[in-house]
Amino acid sequence: MKIGVLALQGAFREHKIMLESLGCIVSEVRLPKHLEGLDGIVFPGGESTTIGKLMVHYGFLEALREYHAKGGAIFATCAGAILLATEIVGSDQPRLGLLEMSVKRNAFGRQVDSFETPLEVKGLETPFPALFIRAPILESVGEGVEVLAEYDHQIVLARKGRLLASSFHPELTNDPRLHRYFLEQVVSAG
Ligand code: GLN
């Protein structure tokens, strides 16, 4: 399977390593033309305002909307999830707006409030070690968006069709189950 990692800014190397360990051919996506031929793409965590500005600069907003419309899957983590949302509380920063949800940035406090917790995830038999770093919450989701995990009554993992969004960082753990879920269930979804 050919998977790209959006490599404009943020923690994309760890995603690359994890996807390669699952047998994918992984490429770094720095320009819209790099989207060609990809089955899926991962948006890493980082700084959503910076990534958003770079997306505008390189013409990624249109290119990624088209890529998704033509069947491409997206796994968006943390800052990446913010970029996928239709609504960002209190911010007019650039975003793709592909997944109908409202996100609140830095909703668990500042950097010192980063934490790891065992998280119950729908479809996984044992809890997932979820690492939250200045994470957003997915405050509310639109119709047809499936909530896959909640932490403290807040949505932290959601999926609709070929879009998967997490508040936390599955690439910074040794647990490949969410990446595998993306490859096996999301990439192939209609
Ligand atoms: N706080 C960052 C933002 O709002 C996201 C943090 C992260 O990706 N770890 O863009």
Short mmCIF file of C-alpha atoms and ligand atoms in Angstrom, two decimals:
data_model
loop_
_atom_site.label_atom_id
_atom_site.label_comp_id
_atom_site.label_asym_id
_atom_site.label_seq_id
_atom_site.Cartn_x
_atom_site.Cartn_y
_atom_site.Cartn_z
CA MET A 1 0.00 0.00 0.00
CA LYS A 2 1.27 3.47 -0.86
CA ILE A 3 0.87 5.94 1.98
CA GLY A 4 2.10 9.52 2.17
CA VAL A 5 2.92 11.54 5.26
CA LEU A 6 2.32 15.26 5.00
CA ALA A 7 5.78 16.66 5.68
CA LEU A 8 5.23 20.41 5.87
CA GLN A 9 5.87 20.67 9.62
CA GLY A 10 5.49 18.55 12.72
CA ALA A 11 6.07 14.96 13.84
CA PHE A 12 5.86 13.14 10.50
CA ARG A 13 8.95 10.90 10.82
CA GLU A 14 7.42 8.77 13.55
CA HIS A 15 4.35 8.12 11.40
CA LYS A 16 6.64 7.11 8.56
CA ILE A 17 8.53 4.63 10.71
CA MET A 18 5.32 3.07 12.02
CA LEU A 19 3.74 2.77 8.57
CA GLU A 20 6.92 1.20 7.17
CA SER A 21 6.91 -1.32 10.01
CA LEU A 22 3.41 -2.29 8.80
CA GLY A 23 4.71 -2.96 5.29
CA CYS A 24 3.64 0.26 3.54
CA ILE A 25 5.62 2.11 0.92
CA VAL A 26 5.81 5.53 2.54
CA SER A 27 6.65 8.84 0.91
CA GLU A 28 6.94 12.37 2.26
CA VAL A 29 4.39 14.76 0.78
CA ARG A 30 5.77 18.29 0.39
CA LEU A 31 3.99 19.39 -2.77
CA PRO A 32 0.50 18.67 -4.17
CA LYS A 33 1.99 16.61 -7.01
CA HIS A 34 3.28 14.12 -4.41
CA LEU A 35 -0.34 13.08 -3.76
CA GLU A 36 -0.47 11.22 -7.03
CA GLY A 37 -0.87 7.46 -6.65
CA LEU A 38 -1.30 7.48 -2.87
CA ASP A 39 -3.88 5.16 -1.25
CA GLY A 40 -3.80 7.18 1.94
CA ILE A 41 -2.14 10.12 3.63
CA VAL A 42 -1.36 10.87 7.26
CA PHE A 43 -1.41 14.40 8.69
CA PRO A 44 0.95 14.60 11.67
CA GLY A 45 0.72 16.64 14.84
CA GLY A 46 2.59 19.91 15.03
CA GLU A 47 1.24 23.44 14.88
CA SER A 48 -2.02 23.63 12.99
CA THR A 49 -1.72 27.36 12.22
CA THR A 50 1.72 26.83 10.64
CA ILE A 51 0.69 23.73 8.69
CA GLY A 52 -2.49 25.52 7.53
CA LYS A 53 -0.53 28.52 6.25
CA LEU A 54 1.86 26.23 4.39
CA MET A 55 -1.10 24.33 2.93
CA VAL A 56 -2.47 27.58 1.54
CA HIS A 57 0.96 28.61 0.26
CA TYR A 58 1.55 25.37 -1.66
CA GLY A 59 -2.02 24.96 -2.93
CA PHE A 60 -2.77 21.94 -0.76
CA LEU A 61 -6.32 22.94 0.24
CA GLU A 62 -7.71 22.40 -3.25
CA ALA A 63 -5.38 19.50 -3.99
CA LEU A 64 -6.29 17.57 -0.85
CA ARG A 65 -10.03 18.17 -1.32
CA GLU A 66 -9.71 16.77 -4.80
CA TYR A 67 -7.55 13.87 -3.61
CA HIS A 68 -10.21 12.94 -1.04
CA ALA A 69 -13.09 13.37 -3.50
CA LYS A 70 -11.35 10.91 -5.81
CA GLY A 71 -11.12 8.24 -3.12
CA GLY A 72 -8.06 9.13 -1.03
CA ALA A 73 -8.09 8.33 2.69
CA ILE A 74 -6.78 10.62 5.43
CA PHE A 75 -5.62 9.80 8.98
CA ALA A 76 -5.23 13.10 10.82
CA THR A 77 -3.62 13.28 14.25
CA CYS A 78 -3.73 16.20 16.69
CA ALA A 79 -2.88 19.37 14.71
CA GLY A 80 -3.81 17.34 11.64
CA ALA A 81 -7.28 16.70 13.05
CA ILE A 82 -7.71 20.45 13.54
CA LEU A 83 -6.96 20.95 9.85
CA LEU A 84 -9.61 18.42 8.87
CA ALA A 85 -12.41 20.08 10.86
CA THR A 86 -15.17 22.27 9.49
CA GLU A 87 -15.15 24.44 12.62
CA ILE A 88 -12.30 25.55 14.94
CA VAL A 89 -13.55 27.25 18.09
CA GLY A 90 -12.50 30.92 18.18
CA SER A 91 -10.25 30.71 15.14
CA ASP A 92 -10.50 31.54 11.46
CA GLN A 93 -7.20 29.82 10.59
CA PRO A 94 -7.04 27.93 7.29
CA ARG A 95 -8.42 24.38 7.28
CA LEU A 96 -9.63 21.73 4.86
CA GLY A 97 -13.10 21.43 6.37
CA LEU A 98 -13.60 17.89 5.11
CA LEU A 99 -14.86 16.35 8.34
CA GLU A 100 -17.96 17.82 9.87
CA MET A 101 -16.92 18.53 13.44
CA SER A 102 -16.09 21.37 15.77
CA VAL A 103 -12.68 21.21 17.44
CA LYS A 104 -11.29 23.14 20.36
CA ARG A 105 -7.52 23.65 20.34
CA ASN A 106 -5.31 23.11 23.40
CA ALA A 107 -8.38 21.94 25.25
CA PHE A 108 -6.45 19.91 27.82
CA GLY A 109 -4.18 22.81 28.88
CA ARG A 110 -0.66 23.77 27.90
CA GLN A 111 2.42 21.67 27.19
CA VAL A 112 2.97 20.77 30.86
CA ASP A 113 -0.41 19.13 30.79
CA SER A 114 0.61 16.52 28.24
CA PHE A 115 -0.22 13.05 29.47
CA GLU A 116 -0.64 9.41 28.53
CA THR A 117 -3.67 7.37 29.43
CA PRO A 118 -5.11 3.96 28.57
CA LEU A 119 -8.01 4.66 26.25
CA GLU A 120 -10.94 2.41 25.40
CA VAL A 121 -11.30 2.40 21.63
CA LYS A 122 -14.26 0.91 19.82
CA GLY A 123 -13.13 -2.23 18.02
CA LEU A 124 -9.90 -2.71 20.01
CA GLU A 125 -9.86 -5.49 22.58
CA THR A 126 -7.55 -3.79 25.06
CA PRO A 127 -7.03 -0.10 25.84
CA PHE A 128 -4.79 1.97 23.58
CA PRO A 129 -1.94 3.96 25.20
CA ALA A 130 -3.05 7.43 24.13
CA LEU A 131 -0.55 10.26 24.36
CA PHE A 132 -2.06 13.75 24.47
CA ILE A 133 0.22 16.72 23.73
CA ARG A 134 -1.48 20.13 23.80
CA ALA A 135 -4.30 18.21 22.27
CA PRO A 136 -7.58 19.43 20.83
CA ILE A 137 -10.91 17.91 21.71
CA LEU A 138 -13.43 17.11 19.02
CA GLU A 139 -16.20 19.08 20.72
CA SER A 140 -19.04 17.92 18.57
CA VAL A 141 -19.36 15.91 15.42
CA GLY A 142 -21.84 16.04 12.58
CA GLU A 143 -24.26 13.44 11.32
CA GLY A 144 -22.70 10.20 10.19
CA VAL A 145 -19.43 10.83 12.06
CA GLU A 146 -18.73 7.80 14.24
CA VAL A 147 -17.22 8.41 17.68
CA LEU A 148 -14.56 5.74 18.31
CA ALA A 149 -13.16 6.96 21.63
CA GLU A 150 -13.88 9.42 24.39
CA TYR A 151 -11.70 10.61 27.23
CA ASP A 152 -13.39 12.26 30.19
CA HIS A 153 -16.62 12.54 28.18
CA GLN A 154 -14.82 14.38 25.36
CA ILE A 155 -14.52 12.93 21.86
CA VAL A 156 -10.90 12.13 20.98
CA LEU A 157 -11.20 9.72 18.04
CA ALA A 158 -13.75 9.90 15.22
CA ARG A 159 -14.23 8.54 11.78
CA LYS A 160 -16.39 9.10 8.74
CA GLY A 161 -15.83 7.08 5.59
CA ARG A 162 -12.25 7.57 4.48
CA LEU A 163 -11.46 10.12 7.19
CA LEU A 164 -10.04 9.27 10.63
CA ALA A 165 -9.18 11.94 13.20
CA SER A 166 -7.50 11.58 16.59
CA SER A 167 -6.71 14.14 19.29
CA PHE A 168 -3.75 12.10 20.48
CA HIS A 169 -0.49 10.78 19.00
CA PRO A 170 -0.61 7.06 18.09
CA GLU A 171 2.72 7.39 16.25
CA LEU A 172 4.58 8.20 19.47
CA THR A 173 3.75 4.86 21.08
CA ASN A 174 4.86 1.37 20.10
CA ASP A 175 1.27 0.34 19.47
CA PRO A 176 0.51 0.04 15.73
CA ARG A 177 -3.17 -0.84 16.09
CA LEU A 178 -4.62 2.49 15.00
CA HIS A 179 -2.35 2.74 11.97
CA ARG A 180 -3.33 -0.83 11.11
CA TYR A 181 -7.00 0.10 11.54
CA PHE A 182 -6.46 2.99 9.14
CA LEU A 183 -4.83 0.73 6.55
CA GLU A 184 -7.27 -2.15 6.86
CA GLN A 185 -10.59 -0.39 7.47
CA VAL A 186 -10.37 3.24 6.40
CA VAL A 187 -8.24 3.22 3.25
CA SER A 188 -10.47 0.60 1.70
CA ALA A 189 -13.75 2.29 2.67
CA GLY A 190 -16.01 3.57 -0.10
N1 GLN B 1 -1.72 22.64 19.92
C1 GLN B 1 -1.46 22.33 18.56
C2 GLN B 1 -2.38 23.12 17.64
O1 GLN B 1 -3.33 23.65 18.08
C3 GLN B 1 -1.61 20.85 18.30
C4 GLN B 1 -0.61 20.08 19.14
C5 GLN B 1 -0.12 18.81 18.53
O2 GLN B 1 -0.28 18.54 17.35
N2 GLN B 1 0.54 18.03 19.35
O3 GLN B 1 -2.15 23.20 16.47
#
